Amino acid sequence: MTVRILLCDDHAVVRAGLLALLGSAPGIEVVGEAGSGEEAVAMAAKLKPDVVLMDLQLGPGIDGVEATRRIASAVAGVRVLVLTTYDTDADVTRAIGAGATGYLLKAERPEELFAAIHAAAQGRTALSAPVAVRRTPAPALTARERDILGQLARGLGNREIARALFISEATVKTHLGRIYAKLGVDTRAGAVAVAKEQRLLP
């Protein structure tokens, strides 16, 4: 199946580069180009592409997030794949919340872009690796487990944690077992490392 693409980027040079790149990709056909959010919304309604490749920052007029929202709500069956240089949590959250099927960074290799386009056309979420890592939901730890994790990060042993939290050592061991299972680790150092990476520590 050939995936029909509408490009939306306010830089003509970027559009030309994408046009040349996608022209070499099997199973992908560019059916239109838009230089603004408003133009992208109008062309998506008219051309009914399978995927709109959408930049976030579009100069004057509506931005890529608002254009995505309008396309997602008004043009049935059209997927929006954001292609941008911006990867802040706020940008990703706004774009996905507006209805984008995927979020890709312009630094990706061409084959990653092609794969993401095909995934988006099938309704599957396509995220750049740095974005995907941050979108992974943090494990749900109880308040007590977070307390113990905090003590663990301070380098305290089981007996010291028990004293600090006024609980028995056996209870500390039980909680540690649950924490390890939730974080997918089997050592204290591993638990602290994952907790820091996922911002679970106070």
Short mmCIF file of C-alpha atoms in Angstrom, two decimals:
data_model
loop_
_atom_site.label_atom_id
_atom_site.label_comp_id
_atom_site.label_asym_id
_atom_site.label_seq_id
_atom_site.Cartn_x
_atom_site.Cartn_y
_atom_site.Cartn_z
CA MET A 1 0.00 0.00 0.00
CA THR A 2 1.29 3.47 -0.88
CA VAL A 3 1.09 6.01 1.94
CA ARG A 4 -0.05 9.43 0.71
CA ILE A 5 1.74 12.28 2.50
CA LEU A 6 1.02 15.98 2.98
CA LEU A 7 4.08 17.99 4.08
CA CYS A 8 3.67 21.01 6.36
CA ASP A 9 6.74 23.13 7.12
CA ASP A 10 7.15 26.89 6.84
CA HIS A 11 10.67 26.55 5.40
CA ALA A 12 10.68 25.93 1.63
CA VAL A 13 14.20 24.46 1.81
CA VAL A 14 13.11 21.90 4.42
CA ARG A 15 10.07 20.96 2.30
CA ALA A 16 12.29 20.55 -0.76
CA GLY A 17 14.66 18.32 1.20
CA LEU A 18 11.81 16.18 2.52
CA LEU A 19 10.29 15.99 -0.96
CA ALA A 20 13.57 14.68 -2.38
CA LEU A 21 14.05 12.26 0.52
CA LEU A 22 10.51 10.86 0.47
CA GLY A 23 10.60 10.63 -3.31
CA SER A 24 13.25 7.92 -2.90
CA ALA A 25 11.24 5.96 -0.32
CA PRO A 26 9.29 2.89 -1.46
CA GLY A 27 5.55 2.97 -0.74
CA ILE A 28 5.43 6.72 0.02
CA GLU A 29 3.97 9.44 -2.21
CA VAL A 30 3.90 13.17 -1.41
CA VAL A 31 0.55 14.55 -2.61
CA GLY A 32 0.88 18.13 -1.34
CA GLU A 33 2.94 20.77 0.48
CA ALA A 34 1.76 23.41 2.95
CA GLY A 35 3.76 26.36 4.27
CA SER A 36 1.42 27.29 7.14
CA GLY A 37 -0.92 25.67 9.64
CA GLU A 38 -4.01 27.12 7.99
CA GLU A 39 -2.88 25.86 4.59
CA ALA A 40 -2.24 22.39 6.03
CA VAL A 41 -5.76 22.21 7.51
CA ALA A 42 -7.36 23.25 4.21
CA MET A 43 -5.21 20.89 2.12
CA ALA A 44 -5.77 17.95 4.49
CA ALA A 45 -9.55 18.41 4.09
CA LYS A 46 -9.23 18.63 0.32
CA LEU A 47 -6.58 15.96 -0.41
CA LYS A 48 -7.42 13.48 2.40
CA PRO A 49 -3.81 12.21 2.71
CA ASP A 50 -3.03 9.17 4.87
CA VAL A 51 -0.46 11.11 6.93
CA VAL A 52 0.33 14.79 7.46
CA LEU A 53 4.00 15.39 8.30
CA MET A 54 3.66 18.41 10.59
CA ASP A 55 6.27 20.86 11.86
CA LEU A 56 5.48 22.48 15.24
CA GLN A 57 6.80 26.02 14.72
CA LEU A 58 5.13 27.54 11.66
CA GLY A 59 5.75 31.29 11.80
CA PRO A 60 2.70 33.63 11.65
CA GLY A 61 -0.75 32.07 12.09
CA ILE A 62 -1.63 28.89 13.95
CA ASP A 63 1.16 26.59 15.11
CA GLY A 64 1.57 22.89 14.39
CA VAL A 65 -0.27 21.84 17.56
CA GLU A 66 -3.40 23.84 16.67
CA ALA A 67 -3.22 22.65 13.04
CA THR A 68 -2.95 19.06 14.33
CA ARG A 69 -5.99 19.59 16.58
CA ARG A 70 -8.07 20.94 13.69
CA ILE A 71 -7.07 18.18 11.29
CA ALA A 72 -7.60 15.42 13.87
CA SER A 73 -11.07 16.69 14.74
CA ALA A 74 -12.26 17.64 11.24
CA VAL A 75 -10.69 15.21 8.76
CA ALA A 76 -11.53 11.57 9.53
CA GLY A 77 -8.88 8.96 8.85
CA VAL A 78 -5.97 11.39 8.46
CA ARG A 79 -3.04 10.76 10.83
CA VAL A 80 -0.70 13.55 11.90
CA LEU A 81 2.98 12.75 12.46
CA VAL A 82 4.88 15.63 14.06
CA LEU A 83 8.38 16.16 12.65
CA THR A 84 10.26 18.82 14.60
CA THR A 85 13.52 19.87 16.24
CA TYR A 86 11.76 20.50 19.57
CA ASP A 87 11.63 17.68 22.11
CA THR A 88 10.57 19.32 25.38
CA ASP A 89 8.01 17.44 27.50
CA ALA A 90 5.58 20.34 27.08
CA ASP A 91 5.76 20.22 23.27
CA VAL A 92 5.36 16.44 23.16
CA THR A 93 2.42 16.50 25.59
CA ARG A 94 0.65 19.29 23.67
CA ALA A 95 1.11 17.56 20.32
CA ILE A 96 -0.05 14.12 21.49
CA GLY A 97 -2.93 15.77 23.37
CA ALA A 98 -3.98 17.53 20.16
CA GLY A 99 -4.29 14.18 18.40
CA ALA A 100 -0.87 13.56 16.81
CA THR A 101 -0.29 9.85 16.12
CA GLY A 102 3.47 10.23 16.48
CA TYR A 103 6.30 12.60 17.37
CA LEU A 104 9.58 12.43 15.47
CA LEU A 105 12.73 14.54 15.69
CA LYS A 106 14.36 15.94 12.55
CA ALA A 107 17.67 14.39 13.67
CA GLU A 108 16.30 10.90 12.91
CA ARG A 109 17.84 8.75 10.18
CA PRO A 110 15.81 8.55 6.92
CA GLU A 111 14.87 4.89 7.48
CA GLU A 112 13.46 5.80 10.92
CA LEU A 113 11.32 8.47 9.28
CA PHE A 114 10.05 6.05 6.62
CA ALA A 115 9.19 3.44 9.27
CA ALA A 116 7.38 6.06 11.39
CA ILE A 117 5.32 7.20 8.38
CA HIS A 118 4.19 3.64 7.67
CA ALA A 119 3.44 3.07 11.38
CA ALA A 120 1.42 6.30 11.58
CA ALA A 121 -0.56 5.36 8.46
CA GLN A 122 -1.62 2.16 10.25
CA GLY A 123 -2.64 4.12 13.34
CA ARG A 124 0.32 2.96 15.42
CA THR A 125 2.16 5.41 17.66
CA ALA A 126 5.59 6.40 16.35
CA LEU A 127 7.96 8.18 18.74
CA SER A 128 11.64 9.10 18.49
CA ALA A 129 13.68 7.13 21.01
CA PRO A 130 14.46 10.13 23.31
CA VAL A 131 10.76 11.01 23.35
CA ALA A 132 9.62 7.40 23.91
CA VAL A 133 11.90 7.01 26.94
CA ARG A 134 10.35 10.05 28.61
CA ARG A 135 6.79 9.00 27.71
CA THR A 136 7.15 5.67 29.53
CA PRO A 137 4.92 5.95 32.60
CA ALA A 138 6.74 5.80 35.92
CA PRO A 139 5.90 2.75 38.07
CA ALA A 140 3.22 3.42 40.69
CA LEU A 141 4.97 3.31 44.05
CA THR A 142 3.11 3.67 47.34
CA ALA A 143 3.98 6.55 49.66
CA ARG A 144 5.82 4.13 51.99
CA GLU A 145 7.79 2.64 49.09
CA ARG A 146 8.83 6.15 48.06
CA ASP A 147 9.94 6.85 51.64
CA ILE A 148 12.09 3.72 51.65
CA LEU A 149 13.49 4.54 48.22
CA GLY A 150 14.48 7.98 49.52
CA GLN A 151 16.33 6.42 52.48
CA LEU A 152 17.95 3.94 50.10
CA ALA A 153 19.26 6.81 47.98
CA ARG A 154 20.87 8.27 51.12
CA GLY A 155 22.87 5.04 51.45
CA LEU A 156 21.10 3.70 54.55
CA GLY A 157 21.00 -0.03 55.35
CA ASN A 158 17.83 -1.96 56.24
CA ARG A 159 18.29 -1.52 59.99
CA GLU A 160 18.85 2.25 59.63
CA ILE A 161 15.83 2.60 57.32
CA ALA A 162 13.70 0.68 59.84
CA ARG A 163 14.80 3.02 62.64
CA ALA A 164 14.27 6.15 60.54
CA LEU A 165 10.73 5.15 59.52
CA PHE A 166 9.74 3.44 62.81
CA ILE A 167 9.03 0.08 61.15
CA SER A 168 10.56 -3.40 61.50
CA GLU A 169 13.45 -4.66 59.38
CA ALA A 170 11.17 -7.40 58.05
CA THR A 171 8.76 -4.73 56.80
CA VAL A 172 11.63 -2.89 55.11
CA LYS A 173 12.65 -6.13 53.34
CA THR A 174 9.07 -6.72 52.17
CA HIS A 175 8.82 -3.20 50.75
CA LEU A 176 12.24 -3.51 49.08
CA GLY A 177 11.09 -6.69 47.34
CA ARG A 178 8.04 -4.85 45.96
CA ILE A 179 10.15 -1.84 44.92
CA TYR A 180 12.63 -4.08 43.05
CA ALA A 181 9.77 -5.86 41.25
CA LYS A 182 8.11 -2.59 40.20
CA LEU A 183 11.36 -1.04 38.98
CA GLY A 184 12.56 -4.22 37.27
CA VAL A 185 15.83 -4.41 39.23
CA ASP A 186 17.40 -6.78 41.76
CA THR A 187 19.92 -4.59 43.61
CA ARG A 188 19.82 -1.53 45.82
CA ALA A 189 22.09 0.37 43.42
CA GLY A 190 19.84 -0.57 40.51
CA ALA A 191 16.76 0.66 42.36
CA VAL A 192 18.40 4.03 43.10
CA ALA A 193 19.64 4.39 39.50
CA VAL A 194 16.18 3.72 38.01
CA ALA A 195 14.53 5.96 40.60
CA LYS A 196 16.82 8.85 39.63
CA GLU A 197 16.31 8.23 35.92
CA GLN A 198 12.50 8.22 36.31
CA ARG A 199 12.50 11.10 38.79
CA LEU A 200 10.87 9.06 41.55
CA LEU A 201 13.00 10.53 44.31
CA PRO A 202 11.87 13.63 46.23
#
